[in-house]
mmCIF file with all atom_site columns, C-alpha atoms in Angstrom:
data_model
loop_
_atom_site.group_PDB
_atom_site.id
_atom_site.type_symbol
_atom_site.label_atom_id
_atom_site.label_alt_id
_atom_site.label_comp_id
_atom_site.label_asym_id
_atom_site.label_entity_id
_atom_site.label_seq_id
_atom_site.pdbx_PDB_ins_code
_atom_site.Cartn_x
_atom_site.Cartn_y
_atom_site.Cartn_z
_atom_site.occupancy
_atom_site.B_iso_or_equiv
_atom_site.pdbx_formal_charge
_atom_site.auth_seq_id
_atom_site.auth_comp_id
_atom_site.auth_asym_id
_atom_site.auth_atom_id
_atom_site.pdbx_PDB_model_num
ATOM 1  C CA . UNK A 1 1  ? 25.650 -12.052 -2.722  1.00 39.00 ? 1  UNK A CA 1
ATOM 2  C CA . UNK A 1 2  ? 23.050 -13.526 -4.489  1.00 51.00 ? 2  UNK A CA 1
ATOM 3  C CA . UNK A 1 3  ? 21.688 -17.212 -3.941  1.00 71.00 ? 3  UNK A CA 1
ATOM 4  C CA . UNK A 1 4  ? 20.024 -17.605 -7.179  1.00 86.00 ? 4  UNK A CA 1
ATOM 5  C CA . UNK A 1 5  ? 20.398 -15.561 -10.368 1.00 90.00 ? 5  UNK A CA 1
ATOM 6  C CA . UNK A 1 6  ? 18.739 -15.711 -13.836 1.00 91.00 ? 6  UNK A CA 1
ATOM 7  C CA . UNK A 1 7  ? 18.945 -14.881 -17.394 1.00 92.00 ? 7  UNK A CA 1
ATOM 8  C CA . UNK A 1 8  ? 15.751 -14.754 -19.678 1.00 92.00 ? 8  UNK A CA 1
ATOM 9  C CA . UNK A 1 9  ? 16.707 -16.748 -23.001 1.00 93.00 ? 9  UNK A CA 1
ATOM 10 C CA . UNK A 1 10 ? 13.186 -15.868 -24.411 1.00 93.00 ? 10 UNK A CA 1
ATOM 11 C CA . UNK A 1 11 ? 10.312 -17.868 -26.058 1.00 94.00 ? 11 UNK A CA 1
ATOM 12 C CA . UNK A 1 12 ? 11.496 -21.126 -27.817 1.00 94.00 ? 12 UNK A CA 1
ATOM 13 C CA . UNK A 1 13 ? 8.787  -21.432 -30.482 1.00 89.00 ? 13 UNK A CA 1
ATOM 14 C CA . UNK A 1 14 ? 9.892  -24.864 -31.345 1.00 92.00 ? 14 UNK A CA 1
ATOM 15 C CA . UNK A 1 15 ? 9.523  -26.270 -27.555 1.00 94.00 ? 15 UNK A CA 1
ATOM 16 C CA . UNK A 1 16 ? 6.508  -23.813 -27.156 1.00 94.00 ? 16 UNK A CA 1
ATOM 17 C CA . UNK A 1 17 ? 7.821  -22.401 -23.886 1.00 96.00 ? 17 UNK A CA 1
ATOM 18 C CA . UNK A 1 18 ? 9.436  -19.334 -22.077 1.00 97.00 ? 18 UNK A CA 1
ATOM 19 C CA . UNK A 1 19 ? 12.995 -20.282 -21.362 1.00 97.00 ? 19 UNK A CA 1
ATOM 20 C CA . UNK A 1 20 ? 14.937 -19.101 -18.409 1.00 96.00 ? 20 UNK A CA 1
ATOM 21 C CA . UNK A 1 21 ? 18.447 -19.841 -17.165 1.00 96.00 ? 21 UNK A CA 1
ATOM 22 C CA . UNK A 1 22 ? 18.906 -20.298 -13.406 1.00 95.00 ? 22 UNK A CA 1
ATOM 23 C CA . UNK A 1 23 ? 22.158 -20.760 -11.448 1.00 94.00 ? 23 UNK A CA 1
ATOM 24 C CA . UNK A 1 24 ? 23.384 -20.233 -7.823  1.00 92.00 ? 24 UNK A CA 1
ATOM 25 C CA . UNK A 1 25 ? 26.408 -18.254 -6.891  1.00 86.00 ? 25 UNK A CA 1
ATOM 26 C CA . UNK A 1 26 ? 26.969 -20.123 -3.537  1.00 80.00 ? 26 UNK A CA 1
ATOM 27 C CA . UNK A 1 27 ? 25.832 -23.555 -3.242  1.00 84.00 ? 27 UNK A CA 1
ATOM 28 C CA . UNK A 1 28 ? 23.533 -26.356 -4.959  1.00 90.00 ? 28 UNK A CA 1
ATOM 29 C CA . UNK A 1 29 ? 19.860 -26.313 -4.294  1.00 92.00 ? 29 UNK A CA 1
ATOM 30 C CA . UNK A 1 30 ? 17.567 -29.251 -4.881  1.00 93.00 ? 30 UNK A CA 1
ATOM 31 C CA . UNK A 1 31 ? 14.073 -29.303 -5.676  1.00 95.00 ? 31 UNK A CA 1
ATOM 32 C CA . UNK A 1 32 ? 13.469 -25.541 -7.025  1.00 95.00 ? 32 UNK A CA 1
ATOM 33 C CA . UNK A 1 33 ? 10.120 -24.236 -8.090  1.00 97.00 ? 33 UNK A CA 1
ATOM 34 C CA . UNK A 1 34 ? 10.134 -21.653 -10.783 1.00 97.00 ? 34 UNK A CA 1
ATOM 35 C CA . UNK A 1 35 ? 6.638  -19.792 -11.081 1.00 98.00 ? 35 UNK A CA 1
ATOM 36 C CA . UNK A 1 36 ? 5.386  -17.194 -13.744 1.00 98.00 ? 36 UNK A CA 1
ATOM 37 C CA . UNK A 1 37 ? 2.988  -14.716 -12.274 1.00 98.00 ? 37 UNK A CA 1
ATOM 38 C CA . UNK A 1 38 ? 0.794  -12.274 -14.412 1.00 97.00 ? 38 UNK A CA 1
ATOM 39 C CA . UNK A 1 39 ? -1.132 -9.572  -12.546 1.00 95.00 ? 39 UNK A CA 1
ATOM 40 C CA . UNK A 1 40 ? -0.601 -11.406 -9.314  1.00 90.00 ? 40 UNK A CA 1
ATOM 41 C CA . UNK A 1 41 ? -2.038 -14.794 -10.300 1.00 97.00 ? 41 UNK A CA 1
ATOM 42 C CA . UNK A 1 42 ? 0.360  -17.622 -11.163 1.00 98.00 ? 42 UNK A CA 1
ATOM 43 C CA . UNK A 1 43 ? -0.016 -18.856 -14.680 1.00 98.00 ? 43 UNK A CA 1
ATOM 44 C CA . UNK A 1 44 ? 2.684  -21.371 -14.990 1.00 98.00 ? 44 UNK A CA 1
ATOM 45 C CA . UNK A 1 45 ? 5.084  -23.254 -12.942 1.00 98.00 ? 45 UNK A CA 1
ATOM 46 C CA . UNK A 1 46 ? 7.673  -26.014 -13.213 1.00 97.00 ? 46 UNK A CA 1
ATOM 47 C CA . UNK A 1 47 ? 10.166 -27.507 -11.152 1.00 97.00 ? 47 UNK A CA 1
ATOM 48 C CA . UNK A 1 48 ? 13.932 -27.995 -11.534 1.00 96.00 ? 48 UNK A CA 1
ATOM 49 C CA . UNK A 1 49 ? 15.624 -30.877 -9.611  1.00 95.00 ? 49 UNK A CA 1
ATOM 50 C CA . UNK A 1 50 ? 18.882 -29.337 -9.113  1.00 93.00 ? 50 UNK A CA 1
ATOM 51 C CA . UNK A 1 51 ? 20.465 -25.770 -9.693  1.00 92.00 ? 51 UNK A CA 1
ATOM 52 C CA . UNK A 1 52 ? 24.110 -25.356 -9.197  1.00 92.00 ? 52 UNK A CA 1
ATOM 53 C CA . UNK A 1 53 ? 26.677 -23.138 -10.596 1.00 92.00 ? 53 UNK A CA 1
ATOM 54 C CA . UNK A 1 54 ? 26.252 -24.169 -13.922 1.00 91.00 ? 54 UNK A CA 1
ATOM 55 C CA . UNK A 1 55 ? 22.880 -22.766 -15.386 1.00 92.00 ? 55 UNK A CA 1
ATOM 56 C CA . UNK A 1 56 ? 20.028 -24.983 -15.563 1.00 93.00 ? 56 UNK A CA 1
ATOM 57 C CA . UNK A 1 57 ? 17.155 -24.395 -18.158 1.00 95.00 ? 57 UNK A CA 1
ATOM 58 C CA . UNK A 1 58 ? 13.550 -23.831 -16.564 1.00 96.00 ? 58 UNK A CA 1
ATOM 59 C CA . UNK A 1 59 ? 10.706 -24.176 -19.700 1.00 97.00 ? 59 UNK A CA 1
ATOM 60 C CA . UNK A 1 60 ? 7.475  -22.388 -18.541 1.00 97.00 ? 60 UNK A CA 1
ATOM 61 C CA . UNK A 1 61 ? 4.073  -23.069 -20.471 1.00 96.00 ? 61 UNK A CA 1
ATOM 62 C CA . UNK A 1 62 ? 0.914  -21.689 -20.323 1.00 96.00 ? 62 UNK A CA 1
ATOM 63 C CA . UNK A 1 63 ? -1.838 -24.089 -21.068 1.00 94.00 ? 63 UNK A CA 1
ATOM 64 C CA . UNK A 1 64 ? 0.889  -25.788 -23.451 1.00 94.00 ? 64 UNK A CA 1
ATOM 65 C CA . UNK A 1 65 ? 2.036  -22.754 -25.009 1.00 95.00 ? 65 UNK A CA 1
ATOM 66 C CA . UNK A 1 66 ? 4.487  -19.853 -24.420 1.00 95.00 ? 66 UNK A CA 1
ATOM 67 C CA . UNK A 1 67 ? 3.153  -17.088 -22.505 1.00 96.00 ? 67 UNK A CA 1
ATOM 68 C CA . UNK A 1 68 ? 1.541  -14.034 -24.507 1.00 95.00 ? 68 UNK A CA 1
ATOM 69 C CA . UNK A 1 69 ? 3.405  -10.896 -25.061 1.00 96.00 ? 69 UNK A CA 1
ATOM 70 C CA . UNK A 1 70 ? 3.364  -8.734  -21.812 1.00 97.00 ? 70 UNK A CA 1
ATOM 71 C CA . UNK A 1 71 ? 4.916  -8.339  -18.301 1.00 97.00 ? 71 UNK A CA 1
ATOM 72 C CA . UNK A 1 72 ? 5.305  -10.958 -15.963 1.00 98.00 ? 72 UNK A CA 1
ATOM 73 C CA . UNK A 1 73 ? 7.097  -11.748 -12.700 1.00 97.00 ? 73 UNK A CA 1
ATOM 74 C CA . UNK A 1 74 ? 9.155  -15.028 -12.343 1.00 97.00 ? 74 UNK A CA 1
ATOM 75 C CA . UNK A 1 75 ? 9.288  -16.368 -8.730  1.00 96.00 ? 75 UNK A CA 1
ATOM 76 C CA . UNK A 1 76 ? 11.916 -18.636 -7.810  1.00 95.00 ? 76 UNK A CA 1
ATOM 77 C CA . UNK A 1 77 ? 11.098 -20.871 -4.578  1.00 95.00 ? 77 UNK A CA 1
ATOM 78 C CA . UNK A 1 78 ? 13.118 -23.353 -2.497  1.00 93.00 ? 78 UNK A CA 1
ATOM 79 C CA . UNK A 1 79 ? 10.351 -24.813 -0.176  1.00 93.00 ? 79 UNK A CA 1
ATOM 80 C CA . UNK A 1 80 ? 8.690  -21.562 1.130   1.00 94.00 ? 80 UNK A CA 1
ATOM 81 C CA . UNK A 1 81 ? 11.707 -19.340 0.814   1.00 93.00 ? 81 UNK A CA 1
ATOM 82 C CA . UNK A 1 82 ? 11.552 -17.131 -2.293  1.00 94.00 ? 82 UNK A CA 1
ATOM 83 C CA . UNK A 1 83 ? 15.093 -17.000 -3.740  1.00 93.00 ? 83 UNK A CA 1
ATOM 84 C CA . UNK A 1 84 ? 14.373 -14.783 -6.691  1.00 94.00 ? 84 UNK A CA 1
ATOM 85 C CA . UNK A 1 85 ? 11.400 -12.428 -7.969  1.00 95.00 ? 85 UNK A CA 1
ATOM 86 C CA . UNK A 1 86 ? 12.012 -10.668 -11.068 1.00 95.00 ? 86 UNK A CA 1
ATOM 87 C CA . UNK A 1 87 ? 10.052 -8.758  -13.507 1.00 96.00 ? 87 UNK A CA 1
ATOM 88 C CA . UNK A 1 88 ? 10.277 -9.799  -17.074 1.00 96.00 ? 88 UNK A CA 1
ATOM 89 C CA . UNK A 1 89 ? 8.814  -8.849  -20.476 1.00 95.00 ? 89 UNK A CA 1
ATOM 90 C CA . UNK A 1 90 ? 7.986  -11.337 -22.903 1.00 94.00 ? 90 UNK A CA 1
ATOM 91 C CA . UNK A 1 91 ? 8.001  -9.932  -26.682 1.00 89.00 ? 91 UNK A CA 1
#
């Protein structure tokens, strides 16, 4: 079973960010890092204090703006451990 799952909510123009919902299926996780990669380079990162069974929203900004259209990879880490790696498409 997955430790961490996600659902892409899309770009929130009002908040100038890409929004992603994250939740766990087993336990509560504290201090989780959410990264956005483009062509193997990290272009955005944010931290979430706690992720539990109820979804938490991660907002990712690239230089204060939402990411441009294209293909990206979302990487969720807890310390050095990668919990989730998922390809996404921003429209």
